mmCIF file of C-alpha atoms in Angstrom:
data_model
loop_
_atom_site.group_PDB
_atom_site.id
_atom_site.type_symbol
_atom_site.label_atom_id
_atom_site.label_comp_id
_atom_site.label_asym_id
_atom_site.label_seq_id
_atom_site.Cartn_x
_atom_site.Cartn_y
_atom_site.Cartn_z
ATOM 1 C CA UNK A 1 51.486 -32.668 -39.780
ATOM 2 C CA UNK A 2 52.667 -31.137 -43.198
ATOM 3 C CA UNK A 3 52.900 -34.890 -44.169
ATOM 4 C CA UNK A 4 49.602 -36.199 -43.246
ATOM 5 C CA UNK A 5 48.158 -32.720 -44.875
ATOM 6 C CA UNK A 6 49.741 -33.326 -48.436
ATOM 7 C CA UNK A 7 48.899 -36.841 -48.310
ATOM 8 C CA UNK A 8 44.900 -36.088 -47.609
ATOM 9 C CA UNK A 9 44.908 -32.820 -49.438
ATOM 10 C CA UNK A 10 47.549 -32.826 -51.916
ATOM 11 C CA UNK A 11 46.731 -36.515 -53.390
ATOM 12 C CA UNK A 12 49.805 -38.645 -52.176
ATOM 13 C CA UNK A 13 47.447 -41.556 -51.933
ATOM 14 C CA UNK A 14 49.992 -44.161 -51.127
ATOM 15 C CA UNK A 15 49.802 -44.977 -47.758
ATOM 16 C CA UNK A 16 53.376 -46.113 -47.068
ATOM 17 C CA UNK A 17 55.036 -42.662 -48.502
ATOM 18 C CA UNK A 18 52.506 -40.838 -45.888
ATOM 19 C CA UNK A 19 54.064 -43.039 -42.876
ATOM 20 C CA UNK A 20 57.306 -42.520 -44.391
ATOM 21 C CA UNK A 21 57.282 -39.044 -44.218
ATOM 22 C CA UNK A 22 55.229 -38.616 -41.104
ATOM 23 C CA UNK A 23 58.485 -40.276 -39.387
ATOM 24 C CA UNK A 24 60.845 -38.153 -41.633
ATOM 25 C CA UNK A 25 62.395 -41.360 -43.073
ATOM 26 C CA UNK A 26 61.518 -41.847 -46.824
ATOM 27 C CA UNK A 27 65.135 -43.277 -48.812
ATOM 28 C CA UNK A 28 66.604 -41.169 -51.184
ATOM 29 C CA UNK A 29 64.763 -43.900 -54.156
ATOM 30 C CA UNK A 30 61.153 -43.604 -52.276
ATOM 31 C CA UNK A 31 61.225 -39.420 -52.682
ATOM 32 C CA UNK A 32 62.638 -39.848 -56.300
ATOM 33 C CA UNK A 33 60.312 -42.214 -57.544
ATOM 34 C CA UNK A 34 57.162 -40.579 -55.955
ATOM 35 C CA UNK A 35 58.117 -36.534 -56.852
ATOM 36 C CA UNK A 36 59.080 -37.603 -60.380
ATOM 37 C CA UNK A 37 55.658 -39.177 -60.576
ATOM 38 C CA UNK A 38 53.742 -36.818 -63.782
ATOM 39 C CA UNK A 39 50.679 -37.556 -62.606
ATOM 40 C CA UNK A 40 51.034 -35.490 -58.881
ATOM 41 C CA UNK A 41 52.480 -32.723 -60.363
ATOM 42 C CA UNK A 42 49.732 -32.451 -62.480
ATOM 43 C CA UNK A 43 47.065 -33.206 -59.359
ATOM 44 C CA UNK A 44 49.084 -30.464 -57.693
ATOM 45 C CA UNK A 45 48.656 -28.315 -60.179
ATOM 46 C CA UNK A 46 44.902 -29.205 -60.771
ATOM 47 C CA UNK A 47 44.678 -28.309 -56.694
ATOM 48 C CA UNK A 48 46.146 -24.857 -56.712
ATOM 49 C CA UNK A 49 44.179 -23.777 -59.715
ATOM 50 C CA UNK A 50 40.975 -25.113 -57.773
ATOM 51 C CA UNK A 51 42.092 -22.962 -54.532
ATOM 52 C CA UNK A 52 43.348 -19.977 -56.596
ATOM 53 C CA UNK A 53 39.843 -19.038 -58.077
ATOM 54 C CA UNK A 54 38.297 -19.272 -55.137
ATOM 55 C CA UNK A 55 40.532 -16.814 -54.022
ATOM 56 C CA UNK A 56 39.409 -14.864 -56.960
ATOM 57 C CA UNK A 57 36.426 -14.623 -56.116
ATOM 58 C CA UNK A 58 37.076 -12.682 -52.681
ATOM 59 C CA UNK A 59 39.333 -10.707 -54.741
ATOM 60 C CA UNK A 60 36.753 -9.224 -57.325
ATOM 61 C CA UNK A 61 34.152 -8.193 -54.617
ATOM 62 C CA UNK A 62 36.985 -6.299 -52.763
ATOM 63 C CA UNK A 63 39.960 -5.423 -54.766
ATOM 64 C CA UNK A 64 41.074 -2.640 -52.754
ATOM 65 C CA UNK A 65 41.752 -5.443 -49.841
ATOM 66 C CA UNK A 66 44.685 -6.598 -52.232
ATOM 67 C CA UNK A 67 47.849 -6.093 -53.619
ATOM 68 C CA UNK A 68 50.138 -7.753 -56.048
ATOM 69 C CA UNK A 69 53.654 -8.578 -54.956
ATOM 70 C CA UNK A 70 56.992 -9.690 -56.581
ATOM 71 C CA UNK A 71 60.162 -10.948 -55.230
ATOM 72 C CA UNK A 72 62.976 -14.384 -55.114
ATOM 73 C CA UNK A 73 64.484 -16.012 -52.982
ATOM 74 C CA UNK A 74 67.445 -18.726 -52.629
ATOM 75 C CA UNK A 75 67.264 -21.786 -51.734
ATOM 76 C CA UNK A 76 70.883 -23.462 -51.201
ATOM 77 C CA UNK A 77 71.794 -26.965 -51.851
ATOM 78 C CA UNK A 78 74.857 -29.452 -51.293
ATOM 79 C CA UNK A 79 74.719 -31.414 -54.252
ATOM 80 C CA UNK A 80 76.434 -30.411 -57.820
ATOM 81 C CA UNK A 81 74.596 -32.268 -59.828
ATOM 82 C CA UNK A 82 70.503 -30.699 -58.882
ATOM 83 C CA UNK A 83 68.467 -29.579 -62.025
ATOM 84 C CA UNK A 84 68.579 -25.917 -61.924
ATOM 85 C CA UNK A 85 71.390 -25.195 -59.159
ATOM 86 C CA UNK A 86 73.845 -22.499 -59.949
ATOM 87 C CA UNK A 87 76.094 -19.788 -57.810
ATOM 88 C CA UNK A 88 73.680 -16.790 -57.050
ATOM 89 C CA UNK A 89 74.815 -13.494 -55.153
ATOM 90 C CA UNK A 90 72.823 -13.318 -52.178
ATOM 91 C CA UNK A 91 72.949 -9.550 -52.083
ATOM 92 C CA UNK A 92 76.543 -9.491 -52.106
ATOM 93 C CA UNK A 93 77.149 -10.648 -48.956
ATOM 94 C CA UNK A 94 77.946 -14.470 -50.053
ATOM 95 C CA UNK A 95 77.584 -16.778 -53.379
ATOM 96 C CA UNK A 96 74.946 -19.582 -52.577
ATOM 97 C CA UNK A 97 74.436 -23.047 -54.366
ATOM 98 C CA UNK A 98 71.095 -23.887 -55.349
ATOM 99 C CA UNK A 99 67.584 -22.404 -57.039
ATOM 100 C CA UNK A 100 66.306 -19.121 -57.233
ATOM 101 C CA UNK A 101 63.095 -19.127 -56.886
ATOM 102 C CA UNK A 102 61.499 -15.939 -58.247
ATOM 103 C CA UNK A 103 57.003 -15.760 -57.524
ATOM 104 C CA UNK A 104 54.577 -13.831 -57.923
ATOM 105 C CA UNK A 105 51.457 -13.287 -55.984
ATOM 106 C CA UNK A 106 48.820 -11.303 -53.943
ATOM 107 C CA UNK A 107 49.026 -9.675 -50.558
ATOM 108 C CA UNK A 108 46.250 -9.722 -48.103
ATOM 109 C CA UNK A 109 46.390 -6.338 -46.508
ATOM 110 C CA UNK A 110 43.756 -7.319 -44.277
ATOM 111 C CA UNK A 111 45.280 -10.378 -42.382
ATOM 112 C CA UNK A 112 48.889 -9.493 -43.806
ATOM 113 C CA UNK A 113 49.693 -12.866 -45.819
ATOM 114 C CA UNK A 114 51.461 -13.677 -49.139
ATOM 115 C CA UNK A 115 49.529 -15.933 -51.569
ATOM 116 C CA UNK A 116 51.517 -17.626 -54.144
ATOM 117 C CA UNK A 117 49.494 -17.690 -58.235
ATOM 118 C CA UNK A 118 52.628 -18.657 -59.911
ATOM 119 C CA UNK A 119 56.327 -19.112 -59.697
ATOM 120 C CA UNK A 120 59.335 -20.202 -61.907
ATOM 121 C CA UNK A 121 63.371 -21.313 -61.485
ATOM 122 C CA UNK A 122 65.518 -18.556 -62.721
ATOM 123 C CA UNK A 123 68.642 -19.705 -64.536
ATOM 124 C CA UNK A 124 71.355 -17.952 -65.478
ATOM 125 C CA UNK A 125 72.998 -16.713 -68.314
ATOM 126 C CA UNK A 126 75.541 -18.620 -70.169
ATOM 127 C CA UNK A 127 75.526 -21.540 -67.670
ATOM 128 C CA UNK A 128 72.737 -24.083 -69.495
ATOM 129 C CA UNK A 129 72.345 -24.281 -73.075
ATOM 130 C CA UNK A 130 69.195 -26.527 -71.989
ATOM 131 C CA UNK A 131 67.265 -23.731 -69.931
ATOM 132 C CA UNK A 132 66.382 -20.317 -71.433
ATOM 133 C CA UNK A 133 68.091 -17.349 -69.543
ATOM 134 C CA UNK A 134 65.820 -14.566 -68.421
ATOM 135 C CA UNK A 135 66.562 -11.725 -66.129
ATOM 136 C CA UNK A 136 64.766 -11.521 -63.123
ATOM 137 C CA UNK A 137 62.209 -8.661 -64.056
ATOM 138 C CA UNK A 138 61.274 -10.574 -67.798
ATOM 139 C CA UNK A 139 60.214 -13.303 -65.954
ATOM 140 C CA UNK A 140 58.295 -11.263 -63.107
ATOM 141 C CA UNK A 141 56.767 -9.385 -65.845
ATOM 142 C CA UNK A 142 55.662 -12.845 -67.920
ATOM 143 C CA UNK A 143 54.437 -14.560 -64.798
ATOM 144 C CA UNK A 144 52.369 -11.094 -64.009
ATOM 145 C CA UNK A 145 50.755 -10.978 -67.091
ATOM 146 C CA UNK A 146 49.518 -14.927 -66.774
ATOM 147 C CA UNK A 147 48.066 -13.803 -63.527
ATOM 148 C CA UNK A 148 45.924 -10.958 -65.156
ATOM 149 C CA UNK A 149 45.275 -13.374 -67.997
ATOM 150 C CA UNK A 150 43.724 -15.869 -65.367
ATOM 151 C CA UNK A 151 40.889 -13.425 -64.756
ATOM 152 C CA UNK A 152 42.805 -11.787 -61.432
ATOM 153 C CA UNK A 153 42.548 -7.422 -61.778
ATOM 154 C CA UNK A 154 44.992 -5.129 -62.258
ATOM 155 C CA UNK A 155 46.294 -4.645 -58.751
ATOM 156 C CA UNK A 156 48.903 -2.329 -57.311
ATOM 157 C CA UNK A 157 52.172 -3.886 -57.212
ATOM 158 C CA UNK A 158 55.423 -3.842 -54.860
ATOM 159 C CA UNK A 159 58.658 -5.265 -55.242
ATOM 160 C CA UNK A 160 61.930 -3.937 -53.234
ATOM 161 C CA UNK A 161 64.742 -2.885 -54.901
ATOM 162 C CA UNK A 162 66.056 -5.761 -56.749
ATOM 163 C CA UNK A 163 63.232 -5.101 -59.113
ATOM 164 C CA UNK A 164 63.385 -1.280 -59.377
ATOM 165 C CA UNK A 165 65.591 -1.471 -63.127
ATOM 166 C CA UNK A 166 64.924 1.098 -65.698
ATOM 167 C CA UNK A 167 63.238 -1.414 -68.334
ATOM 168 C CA UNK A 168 60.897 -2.667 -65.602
ATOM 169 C CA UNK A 169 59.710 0.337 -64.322
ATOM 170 C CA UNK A 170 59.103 1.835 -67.893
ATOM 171 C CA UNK A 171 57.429 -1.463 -69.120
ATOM 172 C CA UNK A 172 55.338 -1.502 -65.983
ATOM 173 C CA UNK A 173 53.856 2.149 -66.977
ATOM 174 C CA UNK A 174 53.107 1.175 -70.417
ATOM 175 C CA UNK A 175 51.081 -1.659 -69.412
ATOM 176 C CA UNK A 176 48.875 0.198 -67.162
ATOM 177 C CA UNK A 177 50.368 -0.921 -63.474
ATOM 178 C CA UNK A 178 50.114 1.149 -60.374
ATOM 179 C CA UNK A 179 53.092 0.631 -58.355
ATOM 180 C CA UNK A 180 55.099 1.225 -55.283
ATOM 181 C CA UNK A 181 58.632 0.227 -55.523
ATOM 182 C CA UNK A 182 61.913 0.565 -53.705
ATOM 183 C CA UNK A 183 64.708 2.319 -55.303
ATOM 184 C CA UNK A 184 68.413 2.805 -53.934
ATOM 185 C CA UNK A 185 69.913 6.046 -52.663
ATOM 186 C CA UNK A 186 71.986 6.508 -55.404
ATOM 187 C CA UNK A 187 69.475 7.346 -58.084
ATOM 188 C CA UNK A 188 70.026 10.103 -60.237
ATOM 189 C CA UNK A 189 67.080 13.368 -60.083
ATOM 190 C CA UNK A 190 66.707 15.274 -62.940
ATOM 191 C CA UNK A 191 64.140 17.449 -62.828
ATOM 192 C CA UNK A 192 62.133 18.957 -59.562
ATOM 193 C CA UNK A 193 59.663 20.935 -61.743
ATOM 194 C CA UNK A 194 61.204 22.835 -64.021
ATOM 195 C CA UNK A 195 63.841 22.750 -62.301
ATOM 196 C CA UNK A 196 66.917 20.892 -63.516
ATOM 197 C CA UNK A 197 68.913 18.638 -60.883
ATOM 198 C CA UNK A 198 71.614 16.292 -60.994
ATOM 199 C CA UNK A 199 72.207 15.224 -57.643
ATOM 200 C CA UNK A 200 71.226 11.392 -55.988
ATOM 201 C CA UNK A 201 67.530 11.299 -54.304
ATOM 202 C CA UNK A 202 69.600 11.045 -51.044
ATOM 203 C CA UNK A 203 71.244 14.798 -51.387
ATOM 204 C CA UNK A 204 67.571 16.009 -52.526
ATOM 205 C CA UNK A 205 65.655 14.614 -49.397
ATOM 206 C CA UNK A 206 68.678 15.444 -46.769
ATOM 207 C CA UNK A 207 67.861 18.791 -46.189
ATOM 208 C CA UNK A 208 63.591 18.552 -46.594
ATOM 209 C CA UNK A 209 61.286 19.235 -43.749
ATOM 210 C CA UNK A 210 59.440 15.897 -42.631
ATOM 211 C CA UNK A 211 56.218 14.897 -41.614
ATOM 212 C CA UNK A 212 54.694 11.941 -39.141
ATOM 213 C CA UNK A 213 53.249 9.041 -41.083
ATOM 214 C CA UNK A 214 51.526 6.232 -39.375
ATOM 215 C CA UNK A 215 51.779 2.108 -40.143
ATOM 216 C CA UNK A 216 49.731 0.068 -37.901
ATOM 217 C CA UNK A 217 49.686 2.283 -35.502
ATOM 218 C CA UNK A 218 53.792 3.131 -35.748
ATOM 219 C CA UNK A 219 55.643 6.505 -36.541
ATOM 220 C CA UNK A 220 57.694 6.866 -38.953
ATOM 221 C CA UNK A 221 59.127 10.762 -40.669
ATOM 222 C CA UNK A 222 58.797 10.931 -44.288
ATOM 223 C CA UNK A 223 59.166 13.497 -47.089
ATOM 224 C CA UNK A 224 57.803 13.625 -50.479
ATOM 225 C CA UNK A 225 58.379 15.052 -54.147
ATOM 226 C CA UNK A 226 57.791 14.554 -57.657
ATOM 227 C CA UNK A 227 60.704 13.713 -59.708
ATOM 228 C CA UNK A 228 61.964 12.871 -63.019
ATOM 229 C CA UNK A 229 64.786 10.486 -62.505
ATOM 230 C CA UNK A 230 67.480 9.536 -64.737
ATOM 231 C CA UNK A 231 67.083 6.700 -66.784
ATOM 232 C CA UNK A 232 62.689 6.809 -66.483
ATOM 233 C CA UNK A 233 60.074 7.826 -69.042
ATOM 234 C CA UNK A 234 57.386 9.794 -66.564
ATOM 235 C CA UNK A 235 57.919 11.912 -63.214
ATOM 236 C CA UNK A 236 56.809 9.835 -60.298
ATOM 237 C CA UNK A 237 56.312 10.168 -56.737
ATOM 238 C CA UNK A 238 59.329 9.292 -54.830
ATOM 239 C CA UNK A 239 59.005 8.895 -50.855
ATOM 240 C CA UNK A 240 62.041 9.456 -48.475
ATOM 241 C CA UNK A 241 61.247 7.947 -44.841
ATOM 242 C CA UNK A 242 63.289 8.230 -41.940
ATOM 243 C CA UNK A 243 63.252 6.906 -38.019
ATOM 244 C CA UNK A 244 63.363 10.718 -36.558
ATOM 245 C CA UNK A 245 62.048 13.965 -37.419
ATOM 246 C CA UNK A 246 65.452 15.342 -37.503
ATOM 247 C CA UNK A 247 67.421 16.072 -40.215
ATOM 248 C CA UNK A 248 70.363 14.546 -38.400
ATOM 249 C CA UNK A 249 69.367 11.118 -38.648
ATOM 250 C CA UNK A 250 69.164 10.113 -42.683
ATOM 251 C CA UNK A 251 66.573 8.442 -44.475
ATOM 252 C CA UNK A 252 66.546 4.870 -44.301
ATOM 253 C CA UNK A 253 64.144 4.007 -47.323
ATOM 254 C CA UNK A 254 63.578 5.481 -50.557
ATOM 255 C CA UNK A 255 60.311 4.776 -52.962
ATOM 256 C CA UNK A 256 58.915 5.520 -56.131
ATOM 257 C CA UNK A 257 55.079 5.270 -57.334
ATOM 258 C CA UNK A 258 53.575 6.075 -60.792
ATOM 259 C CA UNK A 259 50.167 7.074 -58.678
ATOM 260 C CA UNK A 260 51.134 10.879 -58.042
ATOM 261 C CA UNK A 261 47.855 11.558 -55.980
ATOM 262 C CA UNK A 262 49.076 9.022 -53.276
ATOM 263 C CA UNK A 263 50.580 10.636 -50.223
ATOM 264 C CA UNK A 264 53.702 9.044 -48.434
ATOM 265 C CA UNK A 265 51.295 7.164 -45.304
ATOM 266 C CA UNK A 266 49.896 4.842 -48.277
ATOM 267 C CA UNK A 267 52.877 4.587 -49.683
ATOM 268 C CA UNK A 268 54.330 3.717 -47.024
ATOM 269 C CA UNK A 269 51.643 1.445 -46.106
ATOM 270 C CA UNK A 270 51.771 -0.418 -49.212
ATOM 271 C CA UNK A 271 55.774 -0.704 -49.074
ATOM 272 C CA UNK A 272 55.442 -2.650 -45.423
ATOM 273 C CA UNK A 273 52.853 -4.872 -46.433
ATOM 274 C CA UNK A 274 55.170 -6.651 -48.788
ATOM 275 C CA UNK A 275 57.040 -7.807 -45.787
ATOM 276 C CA UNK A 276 53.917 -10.750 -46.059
ATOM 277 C CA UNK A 277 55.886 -12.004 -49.173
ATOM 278 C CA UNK A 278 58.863 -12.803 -46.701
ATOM 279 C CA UNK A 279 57.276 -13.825 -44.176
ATOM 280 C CA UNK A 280 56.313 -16.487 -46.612
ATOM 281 C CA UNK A 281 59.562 -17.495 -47.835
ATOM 282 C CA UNK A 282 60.195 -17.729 -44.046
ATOM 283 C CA UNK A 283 57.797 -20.331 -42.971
ATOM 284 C CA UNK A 284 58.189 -22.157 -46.205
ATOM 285 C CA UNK A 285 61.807 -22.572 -45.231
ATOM 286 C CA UNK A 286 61.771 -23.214 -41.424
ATOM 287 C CA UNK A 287 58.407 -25.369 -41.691
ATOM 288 C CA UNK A 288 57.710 -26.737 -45.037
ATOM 289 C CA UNK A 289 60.828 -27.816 -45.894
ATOM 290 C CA UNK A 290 61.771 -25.669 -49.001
ATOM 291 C CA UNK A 291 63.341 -27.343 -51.797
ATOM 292 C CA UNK A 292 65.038 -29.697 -49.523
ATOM 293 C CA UNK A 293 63.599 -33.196 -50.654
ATOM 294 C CA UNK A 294 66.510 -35.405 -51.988
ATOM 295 C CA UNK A 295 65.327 -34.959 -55.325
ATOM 296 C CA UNK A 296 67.856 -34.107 -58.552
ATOM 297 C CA UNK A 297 65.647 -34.751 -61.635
ATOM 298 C CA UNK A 298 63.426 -31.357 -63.057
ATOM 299 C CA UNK A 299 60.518 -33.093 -61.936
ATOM 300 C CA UNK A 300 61.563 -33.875 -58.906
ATOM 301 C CA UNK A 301 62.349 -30.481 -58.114
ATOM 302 C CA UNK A 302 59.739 -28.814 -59.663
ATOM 303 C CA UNK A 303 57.190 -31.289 -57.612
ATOM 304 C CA UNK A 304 59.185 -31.041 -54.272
ATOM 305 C CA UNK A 305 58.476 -27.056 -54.170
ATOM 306 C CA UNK A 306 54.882 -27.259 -55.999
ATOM 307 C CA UNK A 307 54.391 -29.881 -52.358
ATOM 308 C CA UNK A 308 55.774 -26.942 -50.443
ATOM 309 C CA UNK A 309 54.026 -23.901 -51.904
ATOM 310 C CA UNK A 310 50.819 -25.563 -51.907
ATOM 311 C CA UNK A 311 50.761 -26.602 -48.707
ATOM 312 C CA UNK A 312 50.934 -23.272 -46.828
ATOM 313 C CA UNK A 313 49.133 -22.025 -49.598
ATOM 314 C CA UNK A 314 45.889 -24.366 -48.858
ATOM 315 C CA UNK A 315 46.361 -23.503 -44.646
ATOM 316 C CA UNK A 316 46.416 -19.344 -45.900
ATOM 317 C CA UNK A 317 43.095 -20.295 -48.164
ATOM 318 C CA UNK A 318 41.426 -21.785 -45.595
ATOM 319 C CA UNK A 319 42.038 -19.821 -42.815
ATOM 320 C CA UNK A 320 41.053 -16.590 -45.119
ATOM 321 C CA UNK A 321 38.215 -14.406 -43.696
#
């Protein structure tokens, strides 16, 4: 099916790479010469920019329906010799071979999916004197801005806590985004008030009375406060959440928003509807194939996840209400 559908909508017009890959069969030399082809990444790339504003569209009549959201993922290979494969951490729980793939996009709140606008490689430092290093958050940041430069609005944003880094946060206030982000524990308050602290956001929520909050229609316990935390230019609102109403059982998440007017049930809110980002990854992994074409050249790759992207991308579009 995914076959057939990138050969009629994504412009693989040759008719014996569509049978190919309807039986899962193409050689190693059939992939290679057809994803390092210039002329379908660039009909790719003329298709998602076609889809993408009409998704704008729908977007400008109802911008509170929409949020933007940031995050990467991994996507491990076998072969040594890929463009763009390194070791990455995967949370500290294992190293991985292959891409990181870092996008950014929009979140339907309504029907809870992930549309992709843009997305890059990373590459790290000191590893390619070829490829520019950037750090996750720069290039989250550049690819944000190109998607306000397109014509989309500034939406709210959330990212979990891999993107929750001093110079990101700060740089995100000076540019004028509203935000919900996830922070660790271990973050330093320093002032409740006037009142100076120097304890971790876990010891200041631990002992706070909690109140119900509600996503779709499921209870959570949270407790609010605005803080100055170490390390950050303005006090925001940070959000503790927890399972139970007890103070026996800890919190579980911890948040931060510049908006200090919104209470901790759209906060909350707004942190589980990222989940549509991985939900995303998810399905482009266990059904489109991910970055798994036998492809080495940067073309190659770069085409062989442009195919993959695109392709949920124009079933989200088109199933959009």
């Amino acid at each position: 099916f995914v076959a057939v559908l990138c050969g009629y909508l994504l412009g693989i017009s040759n008719s014996s790479d569509i049978v190919r890959f309807l039986f899962f069969s193409p050689s190693v030399s059939t992939i290679g010469r057809m994803f390092n082809d210039q002329a379908l990444y660039t009909k790719l790339n003329h298709r998602q920019r076609k889809r993408v504003l009409r998704l704008l569209k729908k977007i400008r009549q109802n911008p509170s329906r929409y949020l933007f959201a940031i995050d990467d993922t991994l996507i491990s290979h076998w072969g040594k010799n890929i463009w763009g494969t390194y070791h990455w951490s995967d949370h500290g729980k294992r190293t991985v071979w292959g891409h990181k793939l870092l996008v950014v996009g929009v979140v339907d709140t309504k029907r809870k999916v992930f549309i992709p606008i843009f997305w890059e490689i990373l590459h790290r430092e000191g590893l390619s004197e070829k490829e520019i290093h950037e750090k996750n958050w720069e290039v989250a940041l550049r690819l944000l801005d190109d998607t306000v430069s397109s014509g989309f609005p500034r939406l709210p944003l959330v990212a979990d806590s891999g993107f929750s880094g001093n110079e990101f946060i700060n740089t995100l206030i000076d540019k004028g985004y509203d935000f919900v982000l996830e922070i660790q524990s271990k973050r330093k308050v320093l002032f409740h008030g006037k009142q100076h602290l120097d304890e971790s956001v876990f010891s200041f929520f631990s002992n706070r009375f909690r109140h119900k909050i509600m996503y779709l229609n499921r209870p959570k316990w949270a407790v609010s406060a605005t803080l100055k935390l170490k390390g950050l230019a303005k006090k925001l609102k940070v959000v503790a959440v927890a399972n139970k109403k007890g103070l026996v059982h800890e919190c579980f998440s911890y948040y931060i928003s510049n908006r200090l007017t919104w209470d901790p049930t759209k906060i909350w809110g707004i942190a589980r509807d990222r989940w549509a980002i991985e939900v995303h990854f998810r399905d482009l992994k266990q059904n489109f194939t991910l970055g798994k074409a036998a492809v080495r050249s940067k073309q190659g790759v770069e085409t062989s996840i442009s195919i993959s992207m695109i392709a949920l991308t124009v079933i989200r579009l088109d199933n959009n209400s």
